[in-house]
């Protein structure tokens, strides 16, 4: 009987621990479609689908080597077509970016080459 009580208590602790762990952040690799500095959003395209991310005061903006972009969302480096990695969390129906990091731009494909 004592063993059953201990097992039940341990199971309860395990379930409580799982319920209190914060949601893990997701990551997306995409190209910038637009940046709206008034609405504080960045819209990207991945697999022919657009996703819009909200930007907060806590969002980090990093260059390709991981150094901060001084102007944040207003940086000229955040422009249409730029490849980025966005780390984010869903907040209801909103996607909130915690980090936006620039990726090196790939060379444009040569015509006739695959």
PDB file of N, CA and C in Angstrom:
ATOM      1  N   UNK A   1       0.825  -1.196   0.000  1.00  0.00           N
ATOM      2  CA  UNK A   1       0.000   0.000   0.000  1.00  0.00           C
ATOM      3  C   UNK A   1       0.865   1.254   0.000  1.00  0.00           C
ATOM      4  N   UNK A   2       1.953   1.223   0.813  1.00  0.00           N
ATOM      5  CA  UNK A   2       2.843   2.373   0.898  1.00  0.00           C
ATOM      6  C   UNK A   2       3.512   2.631  -0.455  1.00  0.00           C
ATOM      7  N   UNK A   3       3.881   1.562  -1.162  1.00  0.00           N
ATOM      8  CA  UNK A   3       4.521   1.689  -2.463  1.00  0.00           C
ATOM      9  C   UNK A   3       3.579   2.353  -3.473  1.00  0.00           C
ATOM     10  N   UNK A   4       2.302   1.999  -3.412  1.00  0.00           N
ATOM     11  CA  UNK A   4       1.317   2.577  -4.316  1.00  0.00           C
ATOM     12  C   UNK A   4       1.165   4.075  -4.056  1.00  0.00           C
ATOM     13  N   UNK A   5       1.185   4.483  -2.797  1.00  0.00           N
ATOM     14  CA  UNK A   5       1.070   5.894  -2.431  1.00  0.00           C
ATOM     15  C   UNK A   5       2.273   6.680  -2.936  1.00  0.00           C
ATOM     16  N   UNK A   6       3.475   6.116  -2.789  1.00  0.00           N
ATOM     17  CA  UNK A   6       4.698   6.779  -3.261  1.00  0.00           C
ATOM     18  C   UNK A   6       4.662   6.908  -4.777  1.00  0.00           C
ATOM     19  N   UNK A   7       4.243   5.848  -5.453  1.00  0.00           N
ATOM     20  CA  UNK A   7       4.152   5.881  -6.916  1.00  0.00           C
ATOM     21  C   UNK A   7       3.163   6.927  -7.394  1.00  0.00           C
ATOM     22  N   UNK A   8       2.030   7.008  -6.736  1.00  0.00           N
ATOM     23  CA  UNK A   8       1.017   8.002  -7.093  1.00  0.00           C
ATOM     24  C   UNK A   8       1.536   9.414  -6.858  1.00  0.00           C
ATOM     25  N   UNK A   9       2.237   9.617  -5.762  1.00  0.00           N
ATOM     26  CA  UNK A   9       2.802  10.935  -5.452  1.00  0.00           C
ATOM     27  C   UNK A   9       3.836  11.332  -6.497  1.00  0.00           C
ATOM     28  N   UNK A  10       4.699  10.396  -6.881  1.00  0.00           N
ATOM     29  CA  UNK A  10       5.714  10.688  -7.902  1.00  0.00           C
ATOM     30  C   UNK A  10       5.069  11.009  -9.246  1.00  0.00           C
ATOM     31  N   UNK A  11       4.030  10.297  -9.588  1.00  0.00           N
ATOM     32  CA  UNK A  11       3.323  10.563 -10.836  1.00  0.00           C
ATOM     33  C   UNK A  11       2.707  11.960 -10.804  1.00  0.00           C
ATOM     34  N   UNK A  12       2.145  12.349  -9.668  1.00  0.00           N
ATOM     35  CA  UNK A  12       1.571  13.689  -9.523  1.00  0.00           C
ATOM     36  C   UNK A  12       2.616  14.776  -9.680  1.00  0.00           C
ATOM     37  N   UNK A  13       3.794  14.561  -9.106  1.00  0.00           N
ATOM     38  CA  UNK A  13       4.890  15.529  -9.234  1.00  0.00           C
ATOM     39  C   UNK A  13       5.328  15.632 -10.688  1.00  0.00           C
ATOM     40  N   UNK A  14       5.436  14.503 -11.384  1.00  0.00           N
ATOM     41  CA  UNK A  14       5.851  14.507 -12.787  1.00  0.00           C
ATOM     42  C   UNK A  14       4.849  15.263 -13.655  1.00  0.00           C
ATOM     43  N   UNK A  15       3.569  15.036 -13.447  1.00  0.00           N
ATOM     44  CA  UNK A  15       2.534  15.729 -14.217  1.00  0.00           C
ATOM     45  C   UNK A  15       2.573  17.226 -13.930  1.00  0.00           C
ATOM     46  N   UNK A  16       2.722  17.606 -12.679  1.00  0.00           N
ATOM     47  CA  UNK A  16       2.793  19.026 -12.313  1.00  0.00           C
ATOM     48  C   UNK A  16       3.998  19.689 -12.965  1.00  0.00           C
ATOM     49  N   UNK A  17       5.129  18.992 -13.005  1.00  0.00           N
ATOM     50  CA  UNK A  17       6.336  19.547 -13.625  1.00  0.00           C
ATOM     51  C   UNK A  17       6.117  19.774 -15.113  1.00  0.00           C
ATOM     52  N   UNK A  18       5.473  18.849 -15.786  1.00  0.00           N
ATOM     53  CA  UNK A  18       5.207  19.003 -17.215  1.00  0.00           C
ATOM     54  C   UNK A  18       4.261  20.161 -17.497  1.00  0.00           C
ATOM     55  N   UNK A  19       3.316  20.379 -16.617  1.00  0.00           N
ATOM     56  CA  UNK A  19       2.348  21.454 -16.826  1.00  0.00           C
ATOM     57  C   UNK A  19       2.930  22.835 -16.555  1.00  0.00           C
ATOM     58  N   UNK A  20       4.005  22.920 -15.777  1.00  0.00           N
ATOM     59  CA  UNK A  20       4.578  24.224 -15.444  1.00  0.00           C
ATOM     60  C   UNK A  20       5.753  24.603 -16.338  1.00  0.00           C
ATOM     61  N   UNK A  21       6.197  23.714 -17.209  1.00  0.00           N
ATOM     62  CA  UNK A  21       7.297  24.026 -18.121  1.00  0.00           C
ATOM     63  C   UNK A  21       6.780  24.999 -19.169  1.00  0.00           C
ATOM     64  N   UNK A  22       7.486  26.117 -19.388  1.00  0.00           N
ATOM     65  CA  UNK A  22       7.025  27.061 -20.399  1.00  0.00           C
ATOM     66  C   UNK A  22       7.096  26.440 -21.795  1.00  0.00           C
ATOM     67  N   UNK A  23       6.236  26.909 -22.666  1.00  0.00           N
ATOM     68  CA  UNK A  23       6.229  26.392 -24.031  1.00  0.00           C
ATOM     69  C   UNK A  23       7.562  26.684 -24.706  1.00  0.00           C
ATOM     70  N   UNK A  24       8.054  25.697 -25.418  1.00  0.00           N
ATOM     71  CA  UNK A  24       9.309  25.881 -26.129  1.00  0.00           C
ATOM     72  C   UNK A  24       9.087  26.773 -27.335  1.00  0.00           C
ATOM     73  N   UNK A  25      10.105  27.546 -27.669  1.00  0.00           N
ATOM     74  CA  UNK A  25      10.011  28.435 -28.817  1.00  0.00           C
ATOM     75  C   UNK A  25      10.160  27.633 -30.106  1.00  0.00           C
ATOM     76  N   UNK A  26       9.491  28.090 -31.133  1.00  0.00           N
ATOM     77  CA  UNK A  26       9.613  27.499 -32.461  1.00  0.00           C
ATOM     78  C   UNK A  26      10.554  28.359 -33.281  1.00  0.00           C
ATOM     79  N   UNK A  27      10.978  27.819 -34.409  1.00  0.00           N
ATOM     80  CA  UNK A  27      11.916  28.535 -35.271  1.00  0.00           C
ATOM     81  C   UNK A  27      11.468  28.361 -36.716  1.00  0.00           C
ATOM     82  N   UNK A  28      11.636  29.412 -37.497  1.00  0.00           N
ATOM     83  CA  UNK A  28      11.290  29.373 -38.914  1.00  0.00           C
ATOM     84  C   UNK A  28      12.433  30.002 -39.703  1.00  0.00           C
ATOM     85  N   UNK A  29      12.746  29.413 -40.837  1.00  0.00           N
ATOM     86  CA  UNK A  29      13.726  29.970 -41.777  1.00  0.00           C
ATOM     87  C   UNK A  29      12.937  30.409 -42.997  1.00  0.00           C
ATOM     88  N   UNK A  30      13.015  31.694 -43.307  1.00  0.00           N
ATOM     89  CA  UNK A  30      12.171  32.225 -44.370  1.00  0.00           C
ATOM     90  C   UNK A  30      12.818  33.473 -44.969  1.00  0.00           C
ATOM     91  N   UNK A  31      12.099  34.077 -45.908  1.00  0.00           N
ATOM     92  CA  UNK A  31      12.526  35.342 -46.522  1.00  0.00           C
ATOM     93  C   UNK A  31      11.551  36.444 -46.125  1.00  0.00           C
ATOM     94  N   UNK A  32      12.112  37.607 -45.855  1.00  0.00           N
ATOM     95  CA  UNK A  32      11.271  38.752 -45.490  1.00  0.00           C
ATOM     96  C   UNK A  32      10.437  39.182 -46.691  1.00  0.00           C
ATOM     97  N   UNK A  33       9.141  39.343 -46.455  1.00  0.00           N
ATOM     98  CA  UNK A  33       8.243  39.888 -47.470  1.00  0.00           C
ATOM     99  C   UNK A  33       8.052  41.378 -47.221  1.00  0.00           C
ATOM    100  N   UNK A  34       7.867  41.741 -45.932  1.00  0.00           N
ATOM    101  CA  UNK A  34       7.694  43.157 -45.599  1.00  0.00           C
ATOM    102  C   UNK A  34       8.006  43.392 -44.129  1.00  0.00           C
ATOM    103  N   UNK A  35       8.341  44.652 -43.825  1.00  0.00           N
ATOM    104  CA  UNK A  35       8.592  45.092 -42.453  1.00  0.00           C
ATOM    105  C   UNK A  35       7.723  46.318 -42.224  1.00  0.00           C
ATOM    106  N   UNK A  36       6.909  46.287 -41.180  1.00  0.00           N
ATOM    107  CA  UNK A  36       6.040  47.414 -40.845  1.00  0.00           C
ATOM    108  C   UNK A  36       6.502  47.979 -39.503  1.00  0.00           C
ATOM    109  N   UNK A  37       7.245  49.093 -39.557  1.00  0.00           N
ATOM    110  CA  UNK A  37       7.793  49.679 -38.328  1.00  0.00           C
ATOM    111  C   UNK A  37       6.723  50.385 -37.497  1.00  0.00           C
ATOM    112  N   UNK A  38       5.586  50.722 -38.099  1.00  0.00           N
ATOM    113  CA  UNK A  38       4.493  51.345 -37.357  1.00  0.00           C
ATOM    114  C   UNK A  38       3.729  50.297 -36.545  1.00  0.00           C
ATOM    115  N   UNK A  39       3.419  49.174 -37.184  1.00  0.00           N
ATOM    116  CA  UNK A  39       2.675  48.103 -36.513  1.00  0.00           C
ATOM    117  C   UNK A  39       3.603  47.151 -35.760  1.00  0.00           C
ATOM    118  N   UNK A  40       4.923  47.346 -35.902  1.00  0.00           N
ATOM    119  CA  UNK A  40       5.916  46.452 -35.285  1.00  0.00           C
ATOM    120  C   UNK A  40       5.687  44.999 -35.681  1.00  0.00           C
ATOM    121  N   UNK A  41       5.658  44.772 -37.000  1.00  0.00           N
ATOM    122  CA  UNK A  41       5.506  43.414 -37.512  1.00  0.00           C
ATOM    123  C   UNK A  41       6.505  43.150 -38.629  1.00  0.00           C
ATOM    124  N   UNK A  42       6.845  41.882 -38.762  1.00  0.00           N
ATOM    125  CA  UNK A  42       7.678  41.418 -39.865  1.00  0.00           C
ATOM    126  C   UNK A  42       6.911  40.271 -40.512  1.00  0.00           C
ATOM    127  N   UNK A  43       6.679  40.381 -41.818  1.00  0.00           N
ATOM    128  CA  UNK A  43       5.995  39.324 -42.554  1.00  0.00           C
ATOM    129  C   UNK A  43       7.023  38.602 -43.403  1.00  0.00           C
ATOM    130  N   UNK A  44       7.001  37.278 -43.322  1.00  0.00           N
ATOM    131  CA  UNK A  44       7.944  36.459 -44.081  1.00  0.00           C
ATOM    132  C   UNK A  44       7.172  35.465 -44.934  1.00  0.00           C
ATOM    133  N   UNK A  45       7.862  34.911 -45.931  1.00  0.00           N
ATOM    134  CA  UNK A  45       7.281  33.882 -46.781  1.00  0.00           C
ATOM    135  C   UNK A  45       8.100  32.615 -46.631  1.00  0.00           C
ATOM    136  N   UNK A  46       7.389  31.518 -46.343  1.00  0.00           N
ATOM    137  CA  UNK A  46       8.019  30.202 -46.241  1.00  0.00           C
ATOM    138  C   UNK A  46       7.124  29.216 -46.972  1.00  0.00           C
ATOM    139  N   UNK A  47       7.706  28.482 -47.907  1.00  0.00           N
ATOM    140  CA  UNK A  47       6.931  27.499 -48.680  1.00  0.00           C
ATOM    141  C   UNK A  47       5.670  28.114 -49.285  1.00  0.00           C
ATOM    142  N   UNK A  48       5.808  29.287 -49.865  1.00  0.00           N
ATOM    143  CA  UNK A  48       4.725  30.006 -50.544  1.00  0.00           C
ATOM    144  C   UNK A  48       3.600  30.431 -49.607  1.00  0.00           C
ATOM    145  N   UNK A  49       3.863  30.463 -48.296  1.00  0.00           N
ATOM    146  CA  UNK A  49       2.867  30.930 -47.333  1.00  0.00           C
ATOM    147  C   UNK A  49       3.446  32.080 -46.529  1.00  0.00           C
ATOM    148  N   UNK A  50       2.636  33.114 -46.328  1.00  0.00           N
ATOM    149  CA  UNK A  50       3.064  34.268 -45.537  1.00  0.00           C
ATOM    150  C   UNK A  50       2.723  34.057 -44.068  1.00  0.00           C
ATOM    151  N   UNK A  51       3.629  34.509 -43.209  1.00  0.00           N
ATOM    152  CA  UNK A  51       3.395  34.510 -41.764  1.00  0.00           C
ATOM    153  C   UNK A  51       3.837  35.864 -41.241  1.00  0.00           C
ATOM    154  N   UNK A  52       3.026  36.446 -40.373  1.00  0.00           N
ATOM    155  CA  UNK A  52       3.342  37.748 -39.796  1.00  0.00           C
ATOM    156  C   UNK A  52       3.672  37.576 -38.322  1.00  0.00           C
ATOM    157  N   UNK A  53       4.801  38.164 -37.925  1.00  0.00           N
ATOM    158  CA  UNK A  53       5.286  38.074 -36.553  1.00  0.00           C
ATOM    159  C   UNK A  53       5.251  39.445 -35.904  1.00  0.00           C
ATOM    160  N   UNK A  54       4.738  39.494 -34.688  1.00  0.00           N
ATOM    161  CA  UNK A  54       4.773  40.725 -33.902  1.00  0.00           C
ATOM    162  C   UNK A  54       6.157  40.862 -33.287  1.00  0.00           C
ATOM    163  N   UNK A  55       6.603  42.098 -33.172  1.00  0.00           N
ATOM    164  CA  UNK A  55       7.899  42.411 -32.585  1.00  0.00           C
ATOM    165  C   UNK A  55       7.644  43.209 -31.314  1.00  0.00           C
ATOM    166  N   UNK A  56       8.345  42.859 -30.228  1.00  0.00           N
ATOM    167  CA  UNK A  56       8.181  43.554 -28.951  1.00  0.00           C
ATOM    168  C   UNK A  56       9.491  44.226 -28.561  1.00  0.00           C
ATOM    169  N   UNK A  57       9.469  44.941 -27.441  1.00  0.00           N
ATOM    170  CA  UNK A  57      10.700  45.549 -26.929  1.00  0.00           C
ATOM    171  C   UNK A  57      11.738  44.486 -26.578  1.00  0.00           C
ATOM    172  N   UNK A  58      11.290  43.262 -26.323  1.00  0.00           N
ATOM    173  CA  UNK A  58      12.202  42.181 -25.962  1.00  0.00           C
ATOM    174  C   UNK A  58      12.752  41.400 -27.144  1.00  0.00           C
ATOM    175  N   UNK A  59      12.312  41.718 -28.359  1.00  0.00           N
ATOM    176  CA  UNK A  59      12.799  41.007 -29.542  1.00  0.00           C
ATOM    177  C   UNK A  59      14.238  41.405 -29.838  1.00  0.00           C
ATOM    178  N   UNK A  60      15.092  40.407 -30.043  1.00  0.00           N
ATOM    179  CA  UNK A  60      16.493  40.651 -30.413  1.00  0.00           C
ATOM    180  C   UNK A  60      16.616  40.603 -31.929  1.00  0.00           C
ATOM    181  N   UNK A  61      17.372  41.536 -32.477  1.00  0.00           N
ATOM    182  CA  UNK A  61      17.663  41.571 -33.907  1.00  0.00           C
ATOM    183  C   UNK A  61      19.164  41.374 -34.061  1.00  0.00           C
ATOM    184  N   UNK A  62      19.559  40.318 -34.776  1.00  0.00           N
ATOM    185  CA  UNK A  62      20.973  39.972 -34.874  1.00  0.00           C
ATOM    186  C   UNK A  62      21.423  39.891 -36.325  1.00  0.00           C
ATOM    187  N   UNK A  63      22.698  40.267 -36.555  1.00  0.00           N
ATOM    188  CA  UNK A  63      23.257  40.126 -37.896  1.00  0.00           C
ATOM    189  C   UNK A  63      23.695  38.679 -38.114  1.00  0.00           C
ATOM    190  N   UNK A  64      24.343  38.390 -39.241  1.00  0.00           N
ATOM    191  CA  UNK A  64      24.687  37.009 -39.584  1.00  0.00           C
ATOM    192  C   UNK A  64      25.697  36.382 -38.628  1.00  0.00           C
ATOM    193  N   UNK A  65      26.467  37.185 -37.905  1.00  0.00           N
ATOM    194  CA  UNK A  65      27.435  36.634 -36.948  1.00  0.00           C
ATOM    195  C   UNK A  65      26.925  36.713 -35.512  1.00  0.00           C
ATOM    196  N   UNK A  66      25.657  37.102 -35.341  1.00  0.00           N
ATOM    197  CA  UNK A  66      25.050  37.099 -34.015  1.00  0.00           C
ATOM    198  C   UNK A  66      25.209  38.378 -33.220  1.00  0.00           C
ATOM    199  N   UNK A  67      25.685  39.438 -33.853  1.00  0.00           N
ATOM    200  CA  UNK A  67      25.816  40.725 -33.159  1.00  0.00           C
ATOM    201  C   UNK A  67      24.526  41.524 -33.340  1.00  0.00           C
ATOM    202  N   UNK A  68      24.141  42.296 -32.315  1.00  0.00           N
ATOM    203  CA  UNK A  68      22.884  43.053 -32.387  1.00  0.00           C
ATOM    204  C   UNK A  68      22.865  44.087 -33.514  1.00  0.00           C
ATOM    205  N   UNK A  69      21.709  44.228 -34.146  1.00  0.00           N
ATOM    206  CA  UNK A  69      21.483  45.297 -35.119  1.00  0.00           C
ATOM    207  C   UNK A  69      21.046  46.519 -34.321  1.00  0.00           C
ATOM    208  N   UNK A  70      21.840  47.568 -34.361  1.00  0.00           N
ATOM    209  CA  UNK A  70      21.627  48.742 -33.512  1.00  0.00           C
ATOM    210  C   UNK A  70      20.243  49.369 -33.679  1.00  0.00           C
ATOM    211  N   UNK A  71      19.709  49.367 -34.884  1.00  0.00           N
ATOM    212  CA  UNK A  71      18.425  50.031 -35.120  1.00  0.00           C
ATOM    213  C   UNK A  71      17.231  49.086 -35.010  1.00  0.00           C
ATOM    214  N   UNK A  72      17.466  47.846 -34.629  1.00  0.00           N
ATOM    215  CA  UNK A  72      16.367  46.904 -34.446  1.00  0.00           C
ATOM    216  C   UNK A  72      15.517  46.753 -35.686  1.00  0.00           C
ATOM    217  N   UNK A  73      14.200  46.850 -35.513  1.00  0.00           N
ATOM    218  CA  UNK A  73      13.278  46.661 -36.634  1.00  0.00           C
ATOM    219  C   UNK A  73      13.468  47.723 -37.720  1.00  0.00           C
ATOM    220  N   UNK A  74      14.058  48.845 -37.372  1.00  0.00           N
ATOM    221  CA  UNK A  74      14.270  49.921 -38.345  1.00  0.00           C
ATOM    222  C   UNK A  74      15.571  49.763 -39.125  1.00  0.00           C
ATOM    223  N   UNK A  75      16.308  48.693 -38.874  1.00  0.00           N
ATOM    224  CA  UNK A  75      17.565  48.458 -39.574  1.00  0.00           C
ATOM    225  C   UNK A  75      17.319  48.283 -41.068  1.00  0.00           C
ATOM    226  N   UNK A  76      18.145  48.905 -41.867  1.00  0.00           N
ATOM    227  CA  UNK A  76      18.049  48.761 -43.315  1.00  0.00           C
ATOM    228  C   UNK A  76      18.369  47.353 -43.788  1.00  0.00           C
ATOM    229  N   UNK A  77      18.983  46.557 -42.922  1.00  0.00           N
ATOM    230  CA  UNK A  77      19.292  45.168 -43.282  1.00  0.00           C
ATOM    231  C   UNK A  77      18.042  44.296 -43.325  1.00  0.00           C
ATOM    232  N   UNK A  78      16.976  44.726 -42.667  1.00  0.00           N
ATOM    233  CA  UNK A  78      15.712  43.983 -42.693  1.00  0.00           C
ATOM    234  C   UNK A  78      14.900  44.487 -43.875  1.00  0.00           C
ATOM    235  N   UNK A  79      15.111  43.862 -45.011  1.00  0.00           N
ATOM    236  CA  UNK A  79      14.450  44.319 -46.233  1.00  0.00           C
ATOM    237  C   UNK A  79      13.875  43.116 -46.992  1.00  0.00           C
ATOM    238  N   UNK A  80      13.007  43.410 -47.917  1.00  0.00           N
ATOM    239  CA  UNK A  80      12.351  42.374 -48.706  1.00  0.00           C
ATOM    240  C   UNK A  80      13.377  41.453 -49.357  1.00  0.00           C
ATOM    241  N   UNK A  81      13.117  40.159 -49.253  1.00  0.00           N
ATOM    242  CA  UNK A  81      13.981  39.160 -49.873  1.00  0.00           C
ATOM    243  C   UNK A  81      15.096  38.653 -48.976  1.00  0.00           C
ATOM    244  N   UNK A  82      15.357  39.347 -47.874  1.00  0.00           N
ATOM    245  CA  UNK A  82      16.440  38.955 -46.966  1.00  0.00           C
ATOM    246  C   UNK A  82      16.075  37.668 -46.244  1.00  0.00           C
ATOM    247  N   UNK A  83      17.030  36.746 -46.177  1.00  0.00           N
ATOM    248  CA  UNK A  83      16.808  35.476 -45.477  1.00  0.00           C
ATOM    249  C   UNK A  83      17.019  35.675 -43.982  1.00  0.00           C
ATOM    250  N   UNK A  84      16.103  35.118 -43.181  1.00  0.00           N
ATOM    251  CA  UNK A  84      16.173  35.265 -41.728  1.00  0.00           C
ATOM    252  C   UNK A  84      15.797  33.954 -41.036  1.00  0.00           C
ATOM    253  N   UNK A  85      16.217  33.872 -39.784  1.00  0.00           N
ATOM    254  CA  UNK A  85      15.747  32.825 -38.880  1.00  0.00           C
ATOM    255  C   UNK A  85      14.987  33.554 -37.781  1.00  0.00           C
ATOM    256  N   UNK A  86      13.736  33.193 -37.584  1.00  0.00           N
ATOM    257  CA  UNK A  86      12.928  33.827 -36.544  1.00  0.00           C
ATOM    258  C   UNK A  86      12.596  32.790 -35.476  1.00  0.00           C
ATOM    259  N   UNK A  87      12.960  33.119 -34.247  1.00  0.00           N
ATOM    260  CA  UNK A  87      12.575  32.309 -33.094  1.00  0.00           C
ATOM    261  C   UNK A  87      11.339  32.979 -32.506  1.00  0.00           C
ATOM    262  N   UNK A  88      10.291  32.193 -32.262  1.00  0.00           N
ATOM    263  CA  UNK A  88       9.022  32.802 -31.850  1.00  0.00           C
ATOM    264  C   UNK A  88       8.209  31.856 -30.973  1.00  0.00           C
ATOM    265  N   UNK A  89       7.180  32.442 -30.379  1.00  0.00           N
ATOM    266  CA  UNK A  89       6.181  31.685 -29.625  1.00  0.00           C
ATOM    267  C   UNK A  89       4.802  32.142 -30.080  1.00  0.00           C
ATOM    268  N   UNK A  90       3.875  31.217 -30.066  1.00  0.00           N
ATOM    269  CA  UNK A  90       2.487  31.563 -30.360  1.00  0.00           C
ATOM    270  C   UNK A  90       1.848  32.095 -29.086  1.00  0.00           C
ATOM    271  N   UNK A  91       1.147  33.221 -29.220  1.00  0.00           N
ATOM    272  CA  UNK A  91       0.413  33.809 -28.099  1.00  0.00           C
ATOM    273  C   UNK A  91      -1.030  33.954 -28.563  1.00  0.00           C
ATOM    274  N   UNK A  92      -1.810  32.925 -28.336  1.00  0.00           N
ATOM    275  CA  UNK A  92      -3.158  32.895 -28.891  1.00  0.00           C
ATOM    276  C   UNK A  92      -3.049  32.718 -30.394  1.00  0.00           C
ATOM    277  N   UNK A  93      -3.645  33.637 -31.148  1.00  0.00           N
ATOM    278  CA  UNK A  93      -3.554  33.550 -32.606  1.00  0.00           C
ATOM    279  C   UNK A  93      -2.434  34.432 -33.163  1.00  0.00           C
ATOM    280  N   UNK A  94      -1.603  34.975 -32.288  1.00  0.00           N
ATOM    281  CA  UNK A  94      -0.515  35.869 -32.668  1.00  0.00           C
ATOM    282  C   UNK A  94       0.822  35.139 -32.574  1.00  0.00           C
ATOM    283  N   UNK A  95       1.724  35.396 -33.520  1.00  0.00           N
ATOM    284  CA  UNK A  95       3.083  34.869 -33.467  1.00  0.00           C
ATOM    285  C   UNK A  95       3.989  36.000 -33.000  1.00  0.00           C
ATOM    286  N   UNK A  96       4.700  35.793 -31.893  1.00  0.00           N
ATOM    287  CA  UNK A  96       5.534  36.840 -31.302  1.00  0.00           C
ATOM    288  C   UNK A  96       7.001  36.440 -31.435  1.00  0.00           C
ATOM    289  N   UNK A  97       7.770  37.259 -32.146  1.00  0.00           N
ATOM    290  CA  UNK A  97       9.189  36.975 -32.375  1.00  0.00           C
ATOM    291  C   UNK A  97      10.010  37.335 -31.143  1.00  0.00           C
ATOM    292  N   UNK A  98      10.831  36.397 -30.694  1.00  0.00           N
ATOM    293  CA  UNK A  98      11.769  36.701 -29.609  1.00  0.00           C
ATOM    294  C   UNK A  98      13.140  37.032 -30.181  1.00  0.00           C
ATOM    295  N   UNK A  99      13.430  36.503 -31.385  1.00  0.00           N
ATOM    296  CA  UNK A  99      14.714  36.797 -32.033  1.00  0.00           C
ATOM    297  C   UNK A  99      14.549  36.720 -33.542  1.00  0.00           C
ATOM    298  N   UNK A 100      15.155  37.687 -34.226  1.00  0.00           N
ATOM    299  CA  UNK A 100      15.209  37.673 -35.683  1.00  0.00           C
ATOM    300  C   UNK A 100      16.681  37.799 -36.054  1.00  0.00           C
ATOM    301  N   UNK A 101      17.193  36.755 -36.703  1.00  0.00           N
ATOM    302  CA  UNK A 101      18.616  36.727 -37.062  1.00  0.00           C
ATOM    303  C   UNK A 101      18.751  36.651 -38.575  1.00  0.00           C
ATOM    304  N   UNK A 102      19.612  37.524 -39.111  1.00  0.00           N
ATOM    305  CA  UNK A 102      19.866  37.516 -40.543  1.00  0.00           C
ATOM    306  C   UNK A 102      20.653  36.272 -40.917  1.00  0.00           C
ATOM    307  N   UNK A 103      20.359  35.730 -42.089  1.00  0.00           N
ATOM    308  CA  UNK A 103      21.120  34.615 -42.644  1.00  0.00           C
ATOM    309  C   UNK A 103      21.893  35.133 -43.844  1.00  0.00           C
ATOM    310  N   UNK A 104      23.016  34.503 -44.146  1.00  0.00           N
ATOM    311  CA  UNK A 104      23.735  34.918 -45.357  1.00  0.00           C
ATOM    312  C   UNK A 104      22.826  34.715 -46.567  1.00  0.00           C
ATOM    313  N   UNK A 105      22.841  35.666 -47.475  1.00  0.00           N
ATOM    314  CA  UNK A 105      22.044  35.515 -48.688  1.00  0.00           C
ATOM    315  C   UNK A 105      22.747  34.556 -49.628  1.00  0.00           C
ATOM    316  N   UNK A 106      21.993  33.613 -50.166  1.00  0.00           N
ATOM    317  CA  UNK A 106      22.546  32.650 -51.115  1.00  0.00           C
ATOM    318  C   UNK A 106      22.730  33.343 -52.457  1.00  0.00           C
ATOM    319  N   UNK A 107      23.701  32.867 -53.196  1.00  0.00           N
ATOM    320  CA  UNK A 107      23.920  33.409 -54.538  1.00  0.00           C
ATOM    321  C   UNK A 107      22.711  33.068 -55.399  1.00  0.00           C
ATOM    322  N   UNK A 108      22.365  33.974 -56.278  1.00  0.00           N
ATOM    323  CA  UNK A 108      21.236  33.738 -57.175  1.00  0.00           C
ATOM    324  C   UNK A 108      21.584  32.594 -58.121  1.00  0.00           C
ATOM    325  N   UNK A 109      20.630  31.705 -58.400  1.00  0.00           N
ATOM    326  CA  UNK A 109      20.912  30.596 -59.313  1.00  0.00           C
ATOM    327  C   UNK A 109      21.226  31.106 -60.713  1.00  0.00           C
ATOM    328  N   UNK A 110      22.155  30.454 -61.367  1.00  0.00           N
ATOM    329  CA  UNK A 110      22.543  30.826 -62.725  1.00  0.00           C
ATOM    330  C   UNK A 110      21.507  30.280 -63.707  1.00  0.00           C
ATOM    331  N   UNK A 111      21.098  31.085 -64.696  1.00  0.00           N
ATOM    332  CA  UNK A 111      20.122  30.601 -65.680  1.00  0.00           C
ATOM    333  C   UNK A 111      20.658  29.357 -66.388  1.00  0.00           C
ATOM    334  N   UNK A 112      19.792  28.364 -66.553  1.00  0.00           N
ATOM    335  CA  UNK A 112      20.188  27.148 -67.264  1.00  0.00           C
ATOM    336  C   UNK A 112      20.914  26.134 -66.406  1.00  0.00           C
ATOM    337  N   UNK A 113      21.240  26.476 -65.153  1.00  0.00           N
ATOM    338  CA  UNK A 113      21.932  25.542 -64.259  1.00  0.00           C
ATOM    339  C   UNK A 113      20.976  25.087 -63.185  1.00  0.00           C
ATOM    340  N   UNK A 114      21.161  23.852 -62.758  1.00  0.00           N
ATOM    341  CA  UNK A 114      20.316  23.312 -61.694  1.00  0.00           C
ATOM    342  C   UNK A 114      21.144  22.918 -60.519  1.00  0.00           C
TER     343      UNK A 114
END
